[in-house]
Short mmCIF file of C-alpha atoms in Angstrom, two decimals:
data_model
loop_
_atom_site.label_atom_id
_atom_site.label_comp_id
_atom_site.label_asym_id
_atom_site.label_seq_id
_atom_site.Cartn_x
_atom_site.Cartn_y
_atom_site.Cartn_z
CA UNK A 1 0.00 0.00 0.00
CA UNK A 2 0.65 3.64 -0.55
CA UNK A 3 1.52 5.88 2.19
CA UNK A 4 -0.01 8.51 0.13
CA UNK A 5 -3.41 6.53 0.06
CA UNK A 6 -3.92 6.41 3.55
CA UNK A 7 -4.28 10.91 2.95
CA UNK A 8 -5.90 13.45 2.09
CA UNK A 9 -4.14 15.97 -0.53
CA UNK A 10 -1.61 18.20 1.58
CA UNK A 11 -1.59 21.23 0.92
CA UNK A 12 1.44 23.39 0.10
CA UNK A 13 4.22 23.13 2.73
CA UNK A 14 4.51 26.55 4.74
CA UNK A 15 4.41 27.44 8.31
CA UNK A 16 1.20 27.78 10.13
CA UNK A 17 -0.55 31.25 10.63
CA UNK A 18 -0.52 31.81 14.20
CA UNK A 19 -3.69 30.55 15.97
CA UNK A 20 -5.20 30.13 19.24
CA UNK A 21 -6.43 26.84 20.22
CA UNK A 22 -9.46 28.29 22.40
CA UNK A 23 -10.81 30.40 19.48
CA UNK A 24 -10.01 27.41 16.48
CA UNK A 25 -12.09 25.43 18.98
CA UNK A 26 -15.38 27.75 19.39
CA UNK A 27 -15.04 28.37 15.20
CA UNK A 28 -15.05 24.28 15.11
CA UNK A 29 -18.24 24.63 17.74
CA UNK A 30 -16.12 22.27 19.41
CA UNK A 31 -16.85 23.69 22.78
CA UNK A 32 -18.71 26.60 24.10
CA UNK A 33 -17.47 30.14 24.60
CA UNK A 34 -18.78 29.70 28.24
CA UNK A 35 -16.94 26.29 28.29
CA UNK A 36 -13.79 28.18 26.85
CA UNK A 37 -13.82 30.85 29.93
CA UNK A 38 -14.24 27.82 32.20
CA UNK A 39 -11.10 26.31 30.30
CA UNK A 40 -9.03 29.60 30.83
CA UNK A 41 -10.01 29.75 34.63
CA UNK A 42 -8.55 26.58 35.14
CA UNK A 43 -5.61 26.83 32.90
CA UNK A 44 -4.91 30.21 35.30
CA UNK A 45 -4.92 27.65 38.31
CA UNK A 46 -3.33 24.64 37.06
CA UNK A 47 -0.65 26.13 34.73
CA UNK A 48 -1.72 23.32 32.42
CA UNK A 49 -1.91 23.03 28.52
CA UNK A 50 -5.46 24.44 27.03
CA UNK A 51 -5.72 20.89 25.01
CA UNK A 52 -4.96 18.78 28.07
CA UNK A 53 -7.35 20.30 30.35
CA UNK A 54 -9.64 19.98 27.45
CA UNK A 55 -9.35 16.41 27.22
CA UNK A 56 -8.84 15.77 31.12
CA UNK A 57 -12.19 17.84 31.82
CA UNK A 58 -14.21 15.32 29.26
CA UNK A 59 -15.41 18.27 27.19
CA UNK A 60 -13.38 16.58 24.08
CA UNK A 61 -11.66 13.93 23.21
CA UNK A 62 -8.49 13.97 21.62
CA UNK A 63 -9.44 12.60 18.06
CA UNK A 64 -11.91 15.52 18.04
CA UNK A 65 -9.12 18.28 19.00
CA UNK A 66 -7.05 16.99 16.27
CA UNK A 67 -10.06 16.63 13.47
CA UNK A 68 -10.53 20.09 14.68
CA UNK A 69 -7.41 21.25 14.23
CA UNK A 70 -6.75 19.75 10.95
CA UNK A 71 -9.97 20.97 9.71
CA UNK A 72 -9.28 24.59 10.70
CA UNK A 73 -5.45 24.31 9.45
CA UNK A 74 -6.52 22.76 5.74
CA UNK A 75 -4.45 19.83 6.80
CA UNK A 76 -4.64 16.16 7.23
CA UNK A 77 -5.50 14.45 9.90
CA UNK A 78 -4.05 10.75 10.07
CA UNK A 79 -5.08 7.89 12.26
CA UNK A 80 -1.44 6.47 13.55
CA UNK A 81 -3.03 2.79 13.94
CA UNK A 82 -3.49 2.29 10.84
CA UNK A 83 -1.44 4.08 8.96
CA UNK A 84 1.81 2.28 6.83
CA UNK A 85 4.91 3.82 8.19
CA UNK A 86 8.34 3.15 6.55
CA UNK A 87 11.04 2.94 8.95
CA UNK A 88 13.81 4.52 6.25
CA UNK A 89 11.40 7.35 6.77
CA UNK A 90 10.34 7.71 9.97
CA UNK A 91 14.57 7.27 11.09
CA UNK A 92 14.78 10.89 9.34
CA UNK A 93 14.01 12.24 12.20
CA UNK A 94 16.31 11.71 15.34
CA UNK A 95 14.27 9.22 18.37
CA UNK A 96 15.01 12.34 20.67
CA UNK A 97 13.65 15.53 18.31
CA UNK A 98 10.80 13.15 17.51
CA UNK A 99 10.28 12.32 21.47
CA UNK A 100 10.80 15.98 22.19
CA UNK A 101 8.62 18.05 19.66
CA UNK A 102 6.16 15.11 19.58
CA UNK A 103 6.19 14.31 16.02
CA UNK A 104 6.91 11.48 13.28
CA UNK A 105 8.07 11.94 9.88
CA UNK A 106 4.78 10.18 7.60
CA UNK A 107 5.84 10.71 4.22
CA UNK A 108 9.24 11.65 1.90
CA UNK A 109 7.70 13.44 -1.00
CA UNK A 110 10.93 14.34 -2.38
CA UNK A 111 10.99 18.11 -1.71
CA UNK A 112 9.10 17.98 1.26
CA UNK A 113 8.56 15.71 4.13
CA UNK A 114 4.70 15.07 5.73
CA UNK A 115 5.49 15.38 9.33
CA UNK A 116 2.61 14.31 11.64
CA UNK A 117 2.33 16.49 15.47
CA UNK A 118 0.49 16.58 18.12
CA UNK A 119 0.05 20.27 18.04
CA UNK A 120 0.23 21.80 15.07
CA UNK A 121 0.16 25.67 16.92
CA UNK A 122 3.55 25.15 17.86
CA UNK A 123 5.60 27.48 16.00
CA UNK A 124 8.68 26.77 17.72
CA UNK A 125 8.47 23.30 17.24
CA UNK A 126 7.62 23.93 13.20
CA UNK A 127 10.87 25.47 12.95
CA UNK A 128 13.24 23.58 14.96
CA UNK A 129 11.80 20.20 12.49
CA UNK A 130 12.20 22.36 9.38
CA UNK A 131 15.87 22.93 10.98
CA UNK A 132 16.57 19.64 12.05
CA UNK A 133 15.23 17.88 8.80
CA UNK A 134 17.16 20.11 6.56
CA UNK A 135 13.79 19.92 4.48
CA UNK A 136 10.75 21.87 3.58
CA UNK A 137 7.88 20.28 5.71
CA UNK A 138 4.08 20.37 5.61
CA UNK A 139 2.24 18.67 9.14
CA UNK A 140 -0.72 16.34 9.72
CA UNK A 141 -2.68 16.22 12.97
CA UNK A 142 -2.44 13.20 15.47
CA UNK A 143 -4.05 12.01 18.31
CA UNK A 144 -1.04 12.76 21.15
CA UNK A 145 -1.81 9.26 22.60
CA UNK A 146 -1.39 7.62 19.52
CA UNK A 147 1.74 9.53 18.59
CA UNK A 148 3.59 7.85 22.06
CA UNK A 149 2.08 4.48 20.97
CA UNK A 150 3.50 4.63 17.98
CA UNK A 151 7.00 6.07 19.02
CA UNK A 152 7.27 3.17 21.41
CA UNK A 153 6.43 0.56 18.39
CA UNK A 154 8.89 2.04 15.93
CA UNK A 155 11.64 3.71 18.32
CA UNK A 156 13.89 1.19 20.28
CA UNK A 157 15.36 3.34 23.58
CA UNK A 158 19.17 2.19 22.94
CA UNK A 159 19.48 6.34 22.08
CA UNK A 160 18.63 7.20 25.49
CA UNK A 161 20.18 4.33 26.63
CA UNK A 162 23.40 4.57 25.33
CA UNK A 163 23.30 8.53 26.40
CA UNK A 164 22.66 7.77 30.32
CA UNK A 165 25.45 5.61 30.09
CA UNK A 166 27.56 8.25 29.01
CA UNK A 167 26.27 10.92 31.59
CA UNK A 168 26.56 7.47 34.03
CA UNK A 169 30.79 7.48 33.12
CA UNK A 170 31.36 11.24 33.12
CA UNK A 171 29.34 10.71 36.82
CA UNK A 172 31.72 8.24 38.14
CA UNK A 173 35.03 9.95 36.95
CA UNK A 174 38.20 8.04 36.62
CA UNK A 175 38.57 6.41 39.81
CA UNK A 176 35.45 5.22 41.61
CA UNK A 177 35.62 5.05 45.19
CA UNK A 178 33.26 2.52 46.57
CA UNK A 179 31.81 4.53 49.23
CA UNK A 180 30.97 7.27 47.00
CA UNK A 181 29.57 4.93 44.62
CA UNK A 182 27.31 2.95 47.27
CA UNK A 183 25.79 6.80 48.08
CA UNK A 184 25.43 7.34 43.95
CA UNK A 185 23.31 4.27 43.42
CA UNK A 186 21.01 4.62 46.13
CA UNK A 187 19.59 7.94 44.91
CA UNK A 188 16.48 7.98 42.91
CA UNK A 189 17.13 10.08 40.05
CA UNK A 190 20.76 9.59 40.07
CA UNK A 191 22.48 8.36 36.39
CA UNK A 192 22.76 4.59 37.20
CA UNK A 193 18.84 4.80 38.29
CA UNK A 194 17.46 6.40 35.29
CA UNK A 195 19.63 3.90 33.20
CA UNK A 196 18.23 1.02 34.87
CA UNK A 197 14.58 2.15 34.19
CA UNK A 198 15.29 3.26 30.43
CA UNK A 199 16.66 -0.42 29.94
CA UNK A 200 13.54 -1.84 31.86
CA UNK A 201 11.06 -0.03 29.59
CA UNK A 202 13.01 -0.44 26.81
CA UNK A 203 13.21 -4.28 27.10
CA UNK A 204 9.48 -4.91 27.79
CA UNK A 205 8.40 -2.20 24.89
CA UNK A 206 10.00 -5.13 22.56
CA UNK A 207 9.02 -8.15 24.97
CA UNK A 208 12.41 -9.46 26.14
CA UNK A 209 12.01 -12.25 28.65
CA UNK A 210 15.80 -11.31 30.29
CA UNK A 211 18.09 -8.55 30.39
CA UNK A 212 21.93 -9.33 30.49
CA UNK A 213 24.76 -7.06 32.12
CA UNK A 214 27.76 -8.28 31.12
CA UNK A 215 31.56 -6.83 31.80
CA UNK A 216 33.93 -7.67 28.89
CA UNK A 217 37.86 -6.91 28.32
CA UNK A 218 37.42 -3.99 26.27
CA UNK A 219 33.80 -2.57 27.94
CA UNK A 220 30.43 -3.43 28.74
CA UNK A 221 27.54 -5.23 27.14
CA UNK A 222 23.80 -4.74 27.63
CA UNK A 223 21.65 -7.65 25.73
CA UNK A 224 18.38 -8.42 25.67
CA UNK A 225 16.77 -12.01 25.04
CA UNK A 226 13.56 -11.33 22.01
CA UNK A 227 11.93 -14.53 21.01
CA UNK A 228 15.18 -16.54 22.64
CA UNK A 229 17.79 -15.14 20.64
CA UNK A 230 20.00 -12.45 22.22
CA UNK A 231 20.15 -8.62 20.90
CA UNK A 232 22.43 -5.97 21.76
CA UNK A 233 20.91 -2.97 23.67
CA UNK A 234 23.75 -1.27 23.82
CA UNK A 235 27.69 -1.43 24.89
CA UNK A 236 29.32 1.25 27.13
CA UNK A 237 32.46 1.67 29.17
CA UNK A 238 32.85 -1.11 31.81
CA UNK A 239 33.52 1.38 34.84
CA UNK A 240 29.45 1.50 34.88
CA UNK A 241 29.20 -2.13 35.19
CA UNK A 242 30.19 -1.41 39.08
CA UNK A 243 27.63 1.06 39.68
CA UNK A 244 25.01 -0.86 37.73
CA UNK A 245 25.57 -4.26 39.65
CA UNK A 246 25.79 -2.28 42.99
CA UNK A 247 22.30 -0.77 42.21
CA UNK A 248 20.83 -4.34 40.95
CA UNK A 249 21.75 -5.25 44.50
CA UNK A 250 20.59 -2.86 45.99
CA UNK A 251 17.14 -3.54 44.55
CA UNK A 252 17.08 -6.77 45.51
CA UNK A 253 18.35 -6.50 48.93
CA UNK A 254 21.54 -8.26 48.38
CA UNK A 255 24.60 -7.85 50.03
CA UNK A 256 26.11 -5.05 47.94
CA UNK A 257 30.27 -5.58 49.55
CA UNK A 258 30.12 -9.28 48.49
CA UNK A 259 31.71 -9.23 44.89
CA UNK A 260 33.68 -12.75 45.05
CA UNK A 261 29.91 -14.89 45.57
CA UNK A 262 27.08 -15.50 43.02
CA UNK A 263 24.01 -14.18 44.37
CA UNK A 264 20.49 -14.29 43.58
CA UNK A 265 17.39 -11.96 44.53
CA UNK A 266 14.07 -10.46 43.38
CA UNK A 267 12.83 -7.27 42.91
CA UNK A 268 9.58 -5.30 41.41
CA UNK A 269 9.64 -2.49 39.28
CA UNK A 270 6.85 -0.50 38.18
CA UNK A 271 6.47 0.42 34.48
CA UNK A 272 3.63 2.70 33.19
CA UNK A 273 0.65 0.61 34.48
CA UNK A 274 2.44 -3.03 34.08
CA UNK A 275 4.44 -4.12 37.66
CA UNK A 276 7.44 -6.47 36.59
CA UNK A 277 8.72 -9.22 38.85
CA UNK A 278 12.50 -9.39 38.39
CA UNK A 279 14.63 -12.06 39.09
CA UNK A 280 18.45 -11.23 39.70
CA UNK A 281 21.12 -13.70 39.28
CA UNK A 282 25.11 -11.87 39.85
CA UNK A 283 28.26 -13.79 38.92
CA UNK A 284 31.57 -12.76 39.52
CA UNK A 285 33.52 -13.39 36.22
CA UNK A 286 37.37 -11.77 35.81
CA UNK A 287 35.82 -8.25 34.25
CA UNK A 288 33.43 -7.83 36.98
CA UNK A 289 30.05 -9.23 38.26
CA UNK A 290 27.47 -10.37 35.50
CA UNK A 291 23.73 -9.47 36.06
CA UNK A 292 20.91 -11.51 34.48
CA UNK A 293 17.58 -10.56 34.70
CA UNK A 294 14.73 -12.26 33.96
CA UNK A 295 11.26 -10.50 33.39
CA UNK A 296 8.11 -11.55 34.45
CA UNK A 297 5.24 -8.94 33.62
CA UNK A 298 2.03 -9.49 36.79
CA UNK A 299 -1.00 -10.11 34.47
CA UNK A 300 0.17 -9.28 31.46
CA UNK A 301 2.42 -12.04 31.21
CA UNK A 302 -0.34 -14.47 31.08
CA UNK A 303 -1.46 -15.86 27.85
CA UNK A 304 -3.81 -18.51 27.00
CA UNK A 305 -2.99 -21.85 24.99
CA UNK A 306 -4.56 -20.55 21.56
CA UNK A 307 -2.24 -17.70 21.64
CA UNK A 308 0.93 -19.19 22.10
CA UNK A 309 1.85 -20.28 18.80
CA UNK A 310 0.85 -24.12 19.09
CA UNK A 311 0.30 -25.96 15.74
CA UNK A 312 -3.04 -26.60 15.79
CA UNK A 313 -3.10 -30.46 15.77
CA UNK A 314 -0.63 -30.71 18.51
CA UNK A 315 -2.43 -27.72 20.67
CA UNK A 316 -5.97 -30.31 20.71
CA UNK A 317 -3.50 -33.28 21.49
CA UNK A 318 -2.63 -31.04 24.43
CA UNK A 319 -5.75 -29.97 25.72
CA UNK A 320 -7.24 -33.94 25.04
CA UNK A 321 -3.61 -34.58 27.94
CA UNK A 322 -4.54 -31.84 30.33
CA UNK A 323 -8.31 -33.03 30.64
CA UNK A 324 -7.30 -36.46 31.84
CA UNK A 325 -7.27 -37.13 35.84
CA UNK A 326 -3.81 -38.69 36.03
CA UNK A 327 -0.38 -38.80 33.79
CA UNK A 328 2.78 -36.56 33.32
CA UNK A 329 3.38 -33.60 30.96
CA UNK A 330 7.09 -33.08 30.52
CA UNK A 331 7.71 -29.31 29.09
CA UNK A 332 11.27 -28.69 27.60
CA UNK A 333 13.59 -26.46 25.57
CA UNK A 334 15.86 -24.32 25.91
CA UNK A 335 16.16 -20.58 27.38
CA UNK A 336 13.74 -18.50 26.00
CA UNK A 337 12.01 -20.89 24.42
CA UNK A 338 8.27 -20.43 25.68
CA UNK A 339 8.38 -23.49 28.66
CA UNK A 340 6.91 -20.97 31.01
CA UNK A 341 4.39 -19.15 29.06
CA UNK A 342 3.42 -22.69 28.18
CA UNK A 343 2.68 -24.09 31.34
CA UNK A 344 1.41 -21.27 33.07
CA UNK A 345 -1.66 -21.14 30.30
CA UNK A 346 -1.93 -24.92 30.62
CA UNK A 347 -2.56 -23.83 34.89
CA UNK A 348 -4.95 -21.47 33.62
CA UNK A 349 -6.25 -23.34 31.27
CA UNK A 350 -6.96 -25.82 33.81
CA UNK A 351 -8.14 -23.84 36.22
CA UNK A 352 -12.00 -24.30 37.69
CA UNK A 353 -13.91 -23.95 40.94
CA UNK A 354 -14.38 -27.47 40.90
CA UNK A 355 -10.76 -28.64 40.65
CA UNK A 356 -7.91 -28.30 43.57
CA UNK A 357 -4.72 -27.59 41.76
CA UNK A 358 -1.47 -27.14 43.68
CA UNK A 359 1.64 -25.96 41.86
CA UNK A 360 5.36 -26.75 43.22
CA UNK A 361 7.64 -23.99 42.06
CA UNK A 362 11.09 -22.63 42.10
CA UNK A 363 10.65 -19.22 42.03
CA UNK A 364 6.66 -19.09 41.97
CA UNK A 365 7.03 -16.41 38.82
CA UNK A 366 3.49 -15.62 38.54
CA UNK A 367 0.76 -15.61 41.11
CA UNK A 368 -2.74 -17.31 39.84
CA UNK A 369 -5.53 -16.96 41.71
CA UNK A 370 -7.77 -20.21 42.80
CA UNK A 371 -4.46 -22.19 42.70
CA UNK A 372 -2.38 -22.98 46.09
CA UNK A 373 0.97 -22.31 44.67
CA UNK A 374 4.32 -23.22 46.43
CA UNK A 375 8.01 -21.56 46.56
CA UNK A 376 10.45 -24.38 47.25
CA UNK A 377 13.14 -23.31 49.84
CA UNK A 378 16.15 -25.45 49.96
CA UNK A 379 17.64 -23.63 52.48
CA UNK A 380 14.64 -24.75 55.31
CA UNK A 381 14.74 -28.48 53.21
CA UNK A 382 11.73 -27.77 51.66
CA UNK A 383 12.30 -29.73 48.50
CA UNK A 384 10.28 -30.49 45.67
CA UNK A 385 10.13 -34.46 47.05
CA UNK A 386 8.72 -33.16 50.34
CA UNK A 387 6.40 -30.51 49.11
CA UNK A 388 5.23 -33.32 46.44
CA UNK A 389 4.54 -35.34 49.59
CA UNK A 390 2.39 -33.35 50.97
CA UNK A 391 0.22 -32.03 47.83
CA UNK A 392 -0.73 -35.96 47.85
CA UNK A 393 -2.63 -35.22 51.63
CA UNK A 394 -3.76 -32.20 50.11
CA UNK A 395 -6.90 -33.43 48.22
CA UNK A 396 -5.52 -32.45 45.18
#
């Protein structure tokens, strides 16, 4: 398909004429006059934008403030869900002037690229593009919700990323000293925290199952496991690998002196409106201590059988196994491979008021209610064989 298909004509690239949103929005008959007053009044209070107190009052929605915009402008208005983007295309324009001005490059007509924004009244923003793009450039109007969906889906983070791990090495210096470094990564906001959270979003905006922090010879290595194969997120100077560890640690409650000792925690983090379980495994290795993390997203994270990628013949072979009252499934493959996806939507799958299911886990990674689920703790000698024991006087 045609980009140019899924729009309207544009019209002839120039810079907007100077407009207010209030007024384009009683000319639309958008909203009231009175409701505009009411608008300005609590814009006075709030020091918010107009079009968010627009949309956070109910009085529009934000597919309506763009249709009216466009309409008003002469331009386009383009629905991001559907629309066929070109990555050559959208790349024109750098991940953080498109994050920062709110706005995606559409369309390369040659002499002039379509550029869709979130507010097209921004003069500023008009110009800095035109600057930045080196290119004469004619907008479209977007829903802004749909503009950070779809920056998410075609922008990885490893920009941002690799930036906060330079501001992370200019932070630390040339010679770390561990005390100052312990006080560094226990700061919220400090470089090694906001590099920890850009890596976390980034890796579940592309669905990695585990994160790996690894020290090599000549620097460090940040990978991310997609679909069980391995992909670089970035690679940075190995003095952060330190700092990064220590805060891991930290997280998890770990003892952050102990270097020479594998160690293993958990942790939560909380990501827009998903909460990720994280399981920490450290190794010391002769560059420094290695940090694999794997990520296990609270509800969303669950998926049923028919959506797991099962042939179909062998996914009613499967269900025909799980309805029987007695027998053994054995699961298997290697990392990344799907083995807990697929037997945590077999649980679910099996799981009904009528039946008493007990699961024996090491760790329990998600939490399903109506099951009785167990974390096996070799440290007290509670063993699968002994927990096993026990499910059998359990009525199961």
């Amino acid at each position: 398909m045609n980009p140019s298909a899924a729009l309207k004509p544009s019209p002839a690239p120039g810079r907007p004429e100077k407009l207010r949103l209030g007024d384009v929005l009683v000319q639309q008959k958008l909203i009231s006059q009175e409701q505009l007053q009411q608008t300005l009044d609590l814009q006075r209070q709030t020091g918010k934008k107009m079009g968010r107190l627009l949309i956070e009052t109910g009085l529009i929605t934000e597919e309506l403030l763009a249709n009216g915009l466009a309409r008003q402008l002469r331009i386009p208005f383009v629905n991001l869900k559907t629309f066929p983007f070109r990555a050559d295309v959208v790349k024109l324009l750098p991940e953080a002037a498109a994050r920062r001005f709110r706005a995606l490059v559409l369309e390369d007509k040659g002499d002039t690229l379509l550029v869709a924004v979130a507010d097209p009244l921004d003069l500023f923003a008009f110009d800095e593009l035109t600057r930045i793009l080196k290119h004469n450039i004619s907008i479209a109007a977007v829903p802004e919700s749909q503009l950070a969906l779809a920056f998410d889906r075609l922008y990885r983070r490893t920009e941002e990323i690799s930036g906060l791990a330079r501001a992370l090495e200019k932070d630390l210096g040339d010679a770390v000293d561990f005390g100052e470094l312990t006080a560094s990564v226990g700061t919220e906001g400090a470089p090694v925290v906001r590099l920890l959270q850009s890596v976390f979003e980034d890796a579940v905006q592309v669905g990695a199952s585990d994160v790996h922090i690894e020290p090599q010879e000549s620097g460090l290595q940040i990978r991310v496991r997609v679909d069980g194969v391995l992909q670089t997120q970035t690679q940075a100077d190995k003095r952060i690998g330190a700092a990064l560890a220590q805060r891991l640690k930290l997280m998890a409650g770990l003892d952050i002196s102990e270097k020479r000792l594998p160690q293993d925690g958990r942790f939560s983090v909380r990501l827009r409106d998903l909460t990720i379980d994280v399981r920490l495994s450290t190794l010391p290795t002769n560059y420094g201590e290695s940090a694999v993390m794997r990520l296990l997203r609270q509800g969303a994270g669950m998926k049923r059988l028919d959506d797991i990628g099962m042939p179909p013949d062998l996914l009613k072979r499967f269900r025909e196994v799980l309805g029987r009252t007695s027998g053994l499934v054995l699961v298997t493959g290697p990392t990344g491979s799907g083995k807990t996806t697929t037997l945590y939507a077999a649980l679910a799958e099996i799981n009904a008021a009528e039946l008493k299911v007990i699961t024996v886990e090491d760790p329990v990674e998600y939490r399903l209610p109506g099951l009785t689920q167990v974390q096996v703790n070799e440290k007290i000698d509670l063993t699968f064989a002994k927990v096993l024991r026990s499910c059998l006087r359990q009525d199961p």
